[in-house]
mmCIF file of C-alpha atoms in Angstrom:
data_model
loop_
_atom_site.group_PDB
_atom_site.id
_atom_site.type_symbol
_atom_site.label_atom_id
_atom_site.label_comp_id
_atom_site.label_asym_id
_atom_site.label_seq_id
_atom_site.Cartn_x
_atom_site.Cartn_y
_atom_site.Cartn_z
ATOM 1 C CA MET T 1 -9.519 -9.961 -22.907
ATOM 2 C CA GLY T 2 -8.538 -9.610 -19.276
ATOM 3 C CA TRP T 3 -6.486 -12.213 -17.437
ATOM 4 C CA LYS T 4 -6.908 -13.237 -13.821
ATOM 5 C CA GLY T 5 -9.391 -10.476 -13.073
ATOM 6 C CA ILE T 6 -10.829 -10.088 -9.565
ATOM 7 C CA LEU T 7 -13.688 -8.113 -8.014
ATOM 8 C CA GLY T 8 -14.887 -7.027 -11.431
ATOM 9 C CA PHE T 9 -11.542 -5.534 -12.465
ATOM 10 C CA GLU T 10 -9.859 -6.594 -15.680
ATOM 11 C CA TYR T 11 -6.603 -7.690 -14.065
ATOM 12 C CA GLY T 12 -5.827 -9.182 -10.673
ATOM 13 C CA ILE T 13 -3.368 -6.378 -10.018
ATOM 14 C CA VAL T 14 -3.859 -4.013 -7.082
ATOM 15 C CA GLN T 15 -1.910 -0.821 -6.455
ATOM 16 C CA GLY T 16 -1.569 -0.551 -2.697
ATOM 17 C CA PRO T 17 -2.755 2.604 -0.860
ATOM 18 C CA LEU T 18 0.586 4.362 -0.566
ATOM 19 C CA GLY T 19 0.884 6.667 2.398
ATOM 20 C CA PRO T 20 0.651 9.330 3.334
ATOM 21 C CA ASP T 21 -0.508 10.601 -0.068
ATOM 22 C CA ILE T 22 1.842 8.945 -2.586
ATOM 23 C CA SER T 23 -1.064 7.226 -4.362
ATOM 24 C CA GLY T 24 -2.929 10.349 -5.413
ATOM 25 C CA PRO T 25 -5.545 10.821 -8.131
ATOM 26 C CA GLU T 26 -3.039 10.702 -10.993
ATOM 27 C CA LEU T 27 -1.609 7.323 -10.003
ATOM 28 C CA VAL T 28 -4.936 5.754 -9.053
ATOM 29 C CA ALA T 29 -6.585 6.906 -12.284
ATOM 30 C CA ALA T 30 -3.674 5.588 -14.352
ATOM 31 C CA VAL T 31 -3.970 2.175 -12.680
ATOM 32 C CA ALA T 32 -7.742 2.151 -13.135
ATOM 33 C CA ASN T 33 -7.461 3.128 -16.806
ATOM 34 C CA ALA T 34 -5.035 0.229 -17.322
ATOM 35 C CA GLY T 35 -7.489 -2.288 -15.848
ATOM 36 C CA GLY T 36 -6.097 -2.634 -12.329
ATOM 37 C CA LEU T 37 -7.480 -1.696 -8.929
ATOM 38 C CA GLY T 38 -6.026 1.633 -7.841
ATOM 39 C CA LEU T 39 -6.341 2.723 -4.220
ATOM 40 C CA LEU T 40 -6.196 6.263 -2.886
ATOM 41 C CA ARG T 41 -4.890 6.703 0.652
ATOM 42 C CA ALA T 42 -7.233 8.480 3.064
ATOM 43 C CA PRO T 43 -5.699 11.080 5.405
ATOM 44 C CA ASP T 44 -4.622 9.795 8.823
ATOM 45 C CA TRP T 45 -6.959 12.324 10.433
ATOM 46 C CA GLU T 46 -10.635 13.115 9.954
ATOM 47 C CA SER T 47 -10.959 15.155 6.771
ATOM 48 C CA PRO T 48 -14.103 14.008 4.969
ATOM 49 C CA ASP T 49 -14.475 17.113 2.799
ATOM 50 C CA TYR T 50 -10.911 16.866 1.568
ATOM 51 C CA LEU T 51 -11.335 13.129 0.956
ATOM 52 C CA ARG T 52 -14.487 13.710 -1.085
ATOM 53 C CA GLU T 53 -12.558 16.192 -3.218
ATOM 54 C CA LEU T 54 -9.771 13.637 -3.666
ATOM 55 C CA ILE T 55 -12.285 11.067 -4.885
ATOM 56 C CA ARG T 56 -13.868 13.550 -7.277
ATOM 57 C CA LYS T 57 -10.487 14.577 -8.675
ATOM 58 C CA THR T 58 -9.809 10.918 -9.401
ATOM 59 C CA ARG T 59 -13.176 10.519 -11.097
ATOM 60 C CA ALA T 60 -12.316 13.446 -13.334
ATOM 61 C CA LEU T 61 -9.337 11.438 -14.612
ATOM 62 C CA THR T 62 -11.020 8.047 -15.080
ATOM 63 C CA ASP T 63 -14.443 6.559 -15.656
ATOM 64 C CA LYS T 64 -13.237 3.235 -14.241
ATOM 65 C CA PRO T 65 -13.848 2.040 -10.647
ATOM 66 C CA PHE T 66 -11.224 2.477 -7.916
ATOM 67 C CA GLY T 67 -10.971 2.373 -4.133
ATOM 68 C CA VAL T 68 -9.699 4.107 -1.013
ATOM 69 C CA GLY T 69 -7.423 2.694 1.682
ATOM 70 C CA VAL T 70 -8.016 3.572 5.348
ATOM 71 C CA VAL T 71 -5.661 2.836 8.243
ATOM 72 C CA LEU T 72 -7.922 2.105 11.213
ATOM 73 C CA GLU T 73 -5.174 2.972 13.728
ATOM 74 C CA PHE T 74 -5.982 6.635 13.077
ATOM 75 C CA PRO T 75 -9.263 8.627 13.322
ATOM 76 C CA HIS T 76 -11.411 7.392 10.451
ATOM 77 C CA GLU T 77 -15.155 7.251 11.133
ATOM 78 C CA GLU T 78 -16.070 10.428 9.230
ATOM 79 C CA ASN T 79 -13.669 9.549 6.436
ATOM 80 C CA ILE T 80 -15.319 6.155 5.970
ATOM 81 C CA LYS T 81 -18.749 7.774 5.928
ATOM 82 C CA ALA T 82 -17.537 10.017 3.107
ATOM 83 C CA ILE T 83 -16.121 7.051 1.195
ATOM 84 C CA LEU T 84 -19.395 5.144 1.449
ATOM 85 C CA LYS T 85 -21.432 8.195 0.498
ATOM 86 C CA GLU T 86 -19.269 8.658 -2.597
ATOM 87 C CA LYS T 87 -19.836 4.970 -3.412
ATOM 88 C CA VAL T 88 -16.318 4.139 -4.522
ATOM 89 C CA ALA T 89 -15.854 0.565 -5.697
ATOM 90 C CA VAL T 90 -13.667 -0.678 -2.836
ATOM 91 C CA LEU T 91 -12.983 0.229 0.785
ATOM 92 C CA GLN T 92 -9.575 -1.186 1.695
ATOM 93 C CA ILE T 93 -8.755 -1.273 5.410
ATOM 94 C CA SER T 94 -5.766 -2.243 7.527
ATOM 95 C CA TRP T 95 -4.373 -2.049 11.066
ATOM 96 C CA GLY T 96 -7.641 -2.534 12.917
ATOM 97 C CA GLU T 97 -10.729 -4.668 13.344
ATOM 98 C CA CYS T 98 -12.802 -5.433 10.286
ATOM 99 C CA SER T 99 -16.198 -5.651 11.983
ATOM 100 C CA LYS T 100 -19.395 -7.168 10.624
ATOM 101 C CA GLU T 101 -21.046 -3.776 11.135
ATOM 102 C CA LEU T 102 -18.505 -2.033 8.909
ATOM 103 C CA VAL T 103 -18.898 -4.660 6.193
ATOM 104 C CA HIS T 104 -22.695 -4.377 6.422
ATOM 105 C CA ASP T 105 -22.593 -0.593 6.114
ATOM 106 C CA ALA T 106 -20.267 -0.776 3.131
ATOM 107 C CA HIS T 107 -22.337 -3.413 1.358
ATOM 108 C CA SER T 108 -25.476 -1.356 1.978
ATOM 109 C CA ALA T 109 -23.761 1.476 0.087
ATOM 110 C CA GLY T 110 -22.697 -0.857 -2.716
ATOM 111 C CA VAL T 111 -19.041 -0.764 -1.672
ATOM 112 C CA LYS T 112 -16.825 -3.863 -1.481
ATOM 113 C CA VAL T 113 -14.593 -4.359 1.574
ATOM 114 C CA VAL T 114 -11.028 -5.642 1.193
ATOM 115 C CA PRO T 115 -8.982 -5.826 4.412
ATOM 116 C CA GLN T 116 -5.243 -6.339 4.509
ATOM 117 C CA VAL T 117 -4.074 -8.915 7.043
ATOM 118 C CA GLY T 118 -0.700 -10.090 8.294
ATOM 119 C CA SER T 119 -1.589 -13.275 10.159
ATOM 120 C CA PHE T 120 -3.680 -16.420 9.901
ATOM 121 C CA GLU T 121 -5.861 -15.434 12.853
ATOM 122 C CA GLU T 122 -6.547 -11.998 11.427
ATOM 123 C CA ALA T 123 -7.558 -13.616 8.138
ATOM 124 C CA ARG T 124 -9.979 -15.905 9.962
ATOM 125 C CA LYS T 125 -11.685 -12.952 11.633
ATOM 126 C CA THR T 126 -12.085 -11.030 8.379
ATOM 127 C CA ILE T 127 -13.621 -14.049 6.650
ATOM 128 C CA GLU T 128 -16.191 -14.280 9.446
ATOM 129 C CA ALA T 129 -17.005 -10.588 8.909
ATOM 130 C CA GLY T 130 -18.113 -11.311 5.345
ATOM 131 C CA VAL T 131 -15.464 -9.439 3.361
ATOM 132 C CA ASP T 132 -15.205 -9.457 -0.427
ATOM 133 C CA ALA T 133 -11.483 -10.250 -0.726
ATOM 134 C CA ILE T 134 -8.386 -10.415 1.481
ATOM 135 C CA ILE T 135 -4.962 -8.920 0.910
ATOM 136 C CA VAL T 136 -2.406 -11.136 2.646
ATOM 137 C CA GLN T 137 0.722 -9.141 3.486
ATOM 138 C CA GLY T 138 4.028 -10.905 4.047
ATOM 139 C CA ARG T 139 6.918 -9.597 6.119
ATOM 140 C CA GLU T 140 8.688 -8.805 2.847
ATOM 141 C CA ALA T 141 6.422 -5.789 2.295
ATOM 142 C CA GLY T 142 7.576 -2.191 2.440
ATOM 143 C CA GLY T 143 6.227 0.405 4.845
ATOM 144 C CA HIS T 144 4.483 -0.578 8.071
ATOM 145 C CA VAL T 145 4.314 -4.360 8.267
ATOM 146 C CA LEU T 146 1.358 -6.131 9.848
ATOM 147 C CA GLY T 147 2.795 -9.548 10.726
ATOM 148 C CA GLN T 148 5.891 -11.689 11.056
ATOM 149 C CA ASP T 149 5.181 -14.446 8.531
ATOM 150 C CA GLY T 150 6.661 -14.559 5.056
ATOM 151 C CA ILE T 151 4.239 -14.610 2.142
ATOM 152 C CA ILE T 152 5.375 -18.067 0.946
ATOM 153 C CA SER T 153 4.160 -19.703 4.185
ATOM 154 C CA LEU T 154 1.223 -17.466 5.120
ATOM 155 C CA LEU T 155 -0.541 -17.253 1.765
ATOM 156 C CA PRO T 156 -1.252 -20.985 1.255
ATOM 157 C CA ARG T 157 -2.649 -21.248 4.793
ATOM 158 C CA VAL T 158 -5.059 -18.376 4.164
ATOM 159 C CA PHE T 159 -6.016 -19.869 0.790
ATOM 160 C CA ASP T 160 -6.879 -23.152 2.499
ATOM 161 C CA LEU T 161 -8.801 -21.263 5.170
ATOM 162 C CA VAL T 162 -10.932 -19.488 2.561
ATOM 163 C CA GLY T 163 -11.769 -22.829 0.963
ATOM 164 C CA ASP T 164 -14.674 -22.727 -1.465
ATOM 165 C CA ARG T 165 -15.896 -19.296 -0.348
ATOM 166 C CA ASP T 166 -16.003 -16.642 -3.067
ATOM 167 C CA ILE T 167 -13.295 -14.525 -1.440
ATOM 168 C CA PRO T 168 -10.284 -13.822 -3.666
ATOM 169 C CA VAL T 169 -6.939 -13.954 -1.880
ATOM 170 C CA ILE T 170 -4.490 -11.253 -2.947
ATOM 171 C CA ALA T 171 -0.765 -11.547 -2.225
ATOM 172 C CA ALA T 172 1.326 -8.593 -1.022
ATOM 173 C CA GLY T 173 4.955 -8.297 -0.008
ATOM 174 C CA GLY T 174 8.091 -8.225 -2.136
ATOM 175 C CA ILE T 175 6.271 -8.662 -5.472
ATOM 176 C CA ALA T 176 7.646 -6.420 -8.211
ATOM 177 C CA ASP T 177 7.527 -8.323 -11.503
ATOM 178 C CA ALA T 178 5.738 -11.030 -13.473
ATOM 179 C CA ARG T 179 7.720 -13.806 -11.777
ATOM 180 C CA GLY T 180 6.395 -12.693 -8.409
ATOM 181 C CA TYR T 181 2.884 -12.597 -9.860
ATOM 182 C CA VAL T 182 3.145 -16.197 -11.098
ATOM 183 C CA ALA T 183 4.675 -17.358 -7.826
ATOM 184 C CA ALA T 184 1.760 -15.825 -5.924
ATOM 185 C CA LEU T 185 -0.708 -17.608 -8.193
ATOM 186 C CA ALA T 186 1.060 -20.894 -7.514
ATOM 187 C CA LEU T 187 0.653 -20.287 -3.773
ATOM 188 C CA GLY T 188 -3.110 -19.830 -4.135
ATOM 189 C CA ALA T 189 -3.529 -16.125 -4.806
ATOM 190 C CA GLN T 190 -5.976 -14.827 -7.386
ATOM 191 C CA GLY T 191 -4.283 -11.449 -7.522
ATOM 192 C CA VAL T 192 -1.310 -9.432 -6.336
ATOM 193 C CA CYS T 193 -0.970 -6.119 -4.528
ATOM 194 C CA LEU T 194 2.114 -4.041 -5.266
ATOM 195 C CA GLY T 195 3.262 -0.996 -3.335
ATOM 196 C CA THR T 196 6.931 -0.211 -3.919
ATOM 197 C CA ARG T 197 6.770 -0.912 -7.652
ATOM 198 C CA PHE T 198 4.030 1.729 -7.995
ATOM 199 C CA VAL T 199 5.910 4.233 -5.823
ATOM 200 C CA ALA T 200 8.531 4.037 -8.574
ATOM 201 C CA SER T 201 6.037 4.988 -11.275
ATOM 202 C CA LEU T 202 5.770 8.131 -13.348
ATOM 203 C CA GLU T 203 2.436 9.125 -11.792
ATOM 204 C CA SER T 204 3.174 8.502 -8.123
ATOM 205 C CA TYR T 205 3.386 11.537 -5.829
ATOM 206 C CA ALA T 206 6.690 10.401 -4.320
ATOM 207 C CA HIS T 207 9.585 12.845 -4.310
ATOM 208 C CA PRO T 208 11.918 12.375 -7.321
ATOM 209 C CA THR T 209 14.807 11.559 -4.964
ATOM 210 C CA TYR T 210 12.743 8.797 -3.323
ATOM 211 C CA LYS T 211 11.943 7.318 -6.727
ATOM 212 C CA ARG T 212 15.580 7.533 -7.804
ATOM 213 C CA LYS T 213 16.752 5.747 -4.649
ATOM 214 C CA LEU T 214 14.342 2.870 -5.353
ATOM 215 C CA VAL T 215 16.110 2.348 -8.685
ATOM 216 C CA GLU T 216 19.662 2.889 -7.404
ATOM 217 C CA LEU T 217 19.540 0.868 -4.159
ATOM 218 C CA ASN T 218 18.708 -2.808 -3.663
ATOM 219 C CA GLU T 219 18.637 -3.555 0.064
ATOM 220 C CA THR T 220 15.930 -3.011 2.679
ATOM 221 C CA GLU T 221 15.751 -3.415 6.450
ATOM 222 C CA TYR T 222 12.978 -4.289 8.897
ATOM 223 C CA THR T 223 13.225 -1.667 11.663
ATOM 224 C CA ASP T 224 11.357 0.444 14.212
ATOM 225 C CA VAL T 225 13.432 3.624 14.276
ATOM 226 C CA PHE T 226 11.119 5.838 12.216
ATOM 227 C CA GLY T 227 7.972 7.484 13.557
ATOM 228 C CA ARG T 228 8.063 5.900 17.017
ATOM 229 C CA ALA T 229 6.075 8.716 18.640
ATOM 230 C CA ARG T 230 3.332 8.879 16.040
ATOM 231 C CA TRP T 231 2.946 5.231 15.043
ATOM 232 C CA PRO T 232 5.147 2.735 16.940
ATOM 233 C CA ALA T 233 4.833 -0.064 14.418
ATOM 234 C CA PRO T 234 7.711 -1.790 12.619
ATOM 235 C CA GLU T 235 8.410 -0.865 9.029
ATOM 236 C CA ARG T 236 10.570 -1.969 6.127
ATOM 237 C CA VAL T 237 12.725 0.806 4.703
ATOM 238 C CA LEU T 238 15.321 1.320 2.024
ATOM 239 C CA GLN T 239 18.900 1.056 3.233
ATOM 240 C CA THR T 240 19.893 4.575 2.260
ATOM 241 C CA PRO T 241 23.298 5.979 3.266
ATOM 242 C CA PHE T 242 21.508 7.934 6.038
ATOM 243 C CA PHE T 243 19.846 4.806 7.425
ATOM 244 C CA ASN T 244 23.054 2.779 7.301
ATOM 245 C CA LYS T 245 24.849 5.411 9.391
ATOM 246 C CA LEU T 246 22.146 5.556 12.089
ATOM 247 C CA GLY T 247 23.358 2.608 14.113
ATOM 248 C CA THR T 248 21.427 1.684 17.248
ATOM 249 C CA ILE T 249 18.805 4.222 18.338
ATOM 250 C CA PRO T 250 18.010 4.152 22.093
ATOM 251 C CA ALA T 251 14.452 3.129 22.933
ATOM 252 C CA ASN T 252 13.666 6.556 24.399
ATOM 253 C CA GLU T 253 14.686 8.373 21.209
ATOM 254 C CA ASN T 254 12.009 9.359 18.701
ATOM 255 C CA GLU T 255 11.192 12.116 16.240
ATOM 256 C CA LEU T 256 9.863 14.457 18.932
ATOM 257 C CA ASN T 257 13.348 15.140 20.314
ATOM 258 C CA GLN T 258 14.959 15.448 16.887
ATOM 259 C CA PRO T 259 15.583 18.571 14.753
ATOM 260 C CA VAL T 260 13.318 19.665 11.912
ATOM 261 C CA ILE T 261 14.960 18.672 8.613
ATOM 262 C CA GLY T 262 12.237 19.645 6.146
ATOM 263 C CA HIS T 263 8.660 20.566 5.374
ATOM 264 C CA SER T 264 5.899 18.834 3.457
ATOM 265 C CA THR T 265 2.313 19.476 2.403
ATOM 266 C CA ILE T 266 0.319 16.300 3.086
ATOM 267 C CA HIS T 267 -3.317 16.119 2.028
ATOM 268 C CA GLY T 268 -3.417 19.912 1.927
ATOM 269 C CA THR T 269 -1.921 20.339 5.410
ATOM 270 C CA GLU T 270 1.509 21.851 6.103
ATOM 271 C CA LYS T 271 3.736 19.536 8.160
ATOM 272 C CA GLU T 272 7.193 19.766 9.683
ATOM 273 C CA VAL T 273 9.409 16.778 8.976
ATOM 274 C CA ARG T 274 11.731 15.896 11.832
ATOM 275 C CA ARG T 275 14.695 13.579 11.746
ATOM 276 C CA LEU T 276 13.496 9.996 12.359
ATOM 277 C CA ALA T 277 9.928 10.904 11.372
ATOM 278 C CA GLY T 278 7.994 8.125 9.695
ATOM 279 C CA THR T 279 6.735 10.274 6.833
ATOM 280 C CA VAL T 280 8.226 9.544 3.424
ATOM 281 C CA PRO T 281 8.992 12.527 1.156
ATOM 282 C CA ASN T 282 6.306 13.413 -1.357
ATOM 283 C CA ALA T 283 6.613 15.715 -4.359
ATOM 284 C CA SER T 284 6.053 18.804 -2.190
ATOM 285 C CA THR T 285 8.721 17.970 0.397
ATOM 286 C CA THR T 286 11.653 20.330 0.863
ATOM 287 C CA GLY T 287 14.761 20.065 3.031
ATOM 288 C CA ASP T 288 17.164 17.187 3.654
ATOM 289 C CA ILE T 289 15.361 14.590 1.531
ATOM 290 C CA GLU T 290 18.242 12.104 1.712
ATOM 291 C CA SER T 291 17.837 11.880 5.518
ATOM 292 C CA MET T 292 14.133 11.002 5.471
ATOM 293 C CA ALA T 293 12.506 7.572 5.746
ATOM 294 C CA MET T 294 11.982 5.802 2.454
ATOM 295 C CA TYR T 295 9.729 2.762 2.701
ATOM 296 C CA ALA T 296 10.459 -0.120 0.353
ATOM 297 C CA GLY T 297 9.709 -3.821 0.066
ATOM 298 C CA GLU T 298 12.168 -6.625 -0.620
ATOM 299 C CA GLY T 299 11.305 -6.502 -4.331
ATOM 300 C CA THR T 300 13.145 -3.188 -4.627
ATOM 301 C CA GLY T 301 16.164 -4.842 -6.229
ATOM 302 C CA LEU T 302 13.967 -5.773 -9.202
ATOM 303 C CA ILE T 303 13.050 -2.146 -9.945
ATOM 304 C CA LYS T 304 15.337 -0.842 -12.686
ATOM 305 C CA GLU T 305 13.467 2.179 -14.048
ATOM 306 C CA ILE T 306 10.644 4.644 -13.482
ATOM 307 C CA VAL T 307 7.816 3.857 -15.909
ATOM 308 C CA PRO T 308 4.117 4.793 -16.255
ATOM 309 C CA ALA T 309 1.723 2.830 -14.057
ATOM 310 C CA GLY T 310 -0.078 1.483 -17.100
ATOM 311 C CA GLU T 311 3.193 0.024 -18.351
ATOM 312 C CA ILE T 312 3.753 -1.691 -15.000
ATOM 313 C CA ILE T 313 0.376 -3.402 -15.273
ATOM 314 C CA LYS T 314 0.960 -4.363 -18.900
ATOM 315 C CA ARG T 315 4.345 -5.918 -18.088
ATOM 316 C CA LEU T 316 2.918 -7.807 -15.123
ATOM 317 C CA ALA T 317 -0.068 -9.247 -16.995
ATOM 318 C CA GLU T 318 1.646 -10.042 -20.275
ATOM 319 C CA GLY T 319 4.802 -11.264 -18.567
ATOM 320 C CA ALA T 320 2.869 -13.606 -16.304
ATOM 321 C CA GLN T 321 0.894 -15.014 -19.222
ATOM 322 C CA LEU T 322 4.059 -15.600 -21.212
ATOM 323 C CA LEU T 323 5.877 -17.175 -18.280
ATOM 324 C CA ILE T 324 3.027 -19.605 -17.621
ATOM 325 C CA GLN T 325 2.825 -20.557 -21.296
ATOM 326 C CA LYS T 326 6.559 -21.115 -21.639
ATOM 327 C CA GLN T 327 7.459 -22.622 -18.297
ATOM 328 C CA PHE T 328 4.379 -24.524 -17.134
ATOM 329 C CA ASN T 329 2.484 -25.685 -20.227
#
């Protein structure tokens, strides 16, 4: 039997769409096969043919439903058309307006829409658009962070805002174990969305050094030094030795005037990686890996080992059940 399922999935556990391509077919299929909601990450440029192939590769590894995450800050119209045509289970969107027209088009294709929000006002707008669920991201989250509120204060407000509507609220930000899952449930969530914990999984497409650092290091920092030219949004990163030595970076400094420190193949496209770039190292990345950005949420200190994604879901679900039975019954 499933426990705390949402949106037709066995468990209320979502694997966040890890950019730029860290949540590939292998990870998403592993999450889906374990009963969670796995999310691919669409390219940050129009590439509908490649995206269709990505979806089909995932379907070759699982017969369970899954979704695709799209960052609306980047070109996306053709990518979304491809997602809807492929009729994946969930379209997850962030960093842009969730319009009624988009929700209507997705529902017409039989696709559920799940936006990620970082503020109360953004949540209100998505509810009015008729979405199927809402991921509420706290400032504790890794990667690019949408808002300034912590999850412990923002989540209950969004839960109250949803009221008796059939819109599951999903908590994101700093959650890495069963205790975080139970805490989110106590705040009103019906599910949790984890990013960093799944980066540190056997199936993720993150570079082995990135995964190792998530186990070895415990501290993160909210900053804006990475990727200023491409995407000037704040992010939470791992406090690697490289980051700790950076000091203050002048406002006019960005990756464009920095040296190339490596190369990476991202969604089939060759990319240079410059110092201070906002692109995390994937399995294909070569060069000075230790000097690249490594996104991580505040739950990083709870990650002690690299395990299969299915094991992560099992520990979350069974651990939460056990904790509730022992502590709250």
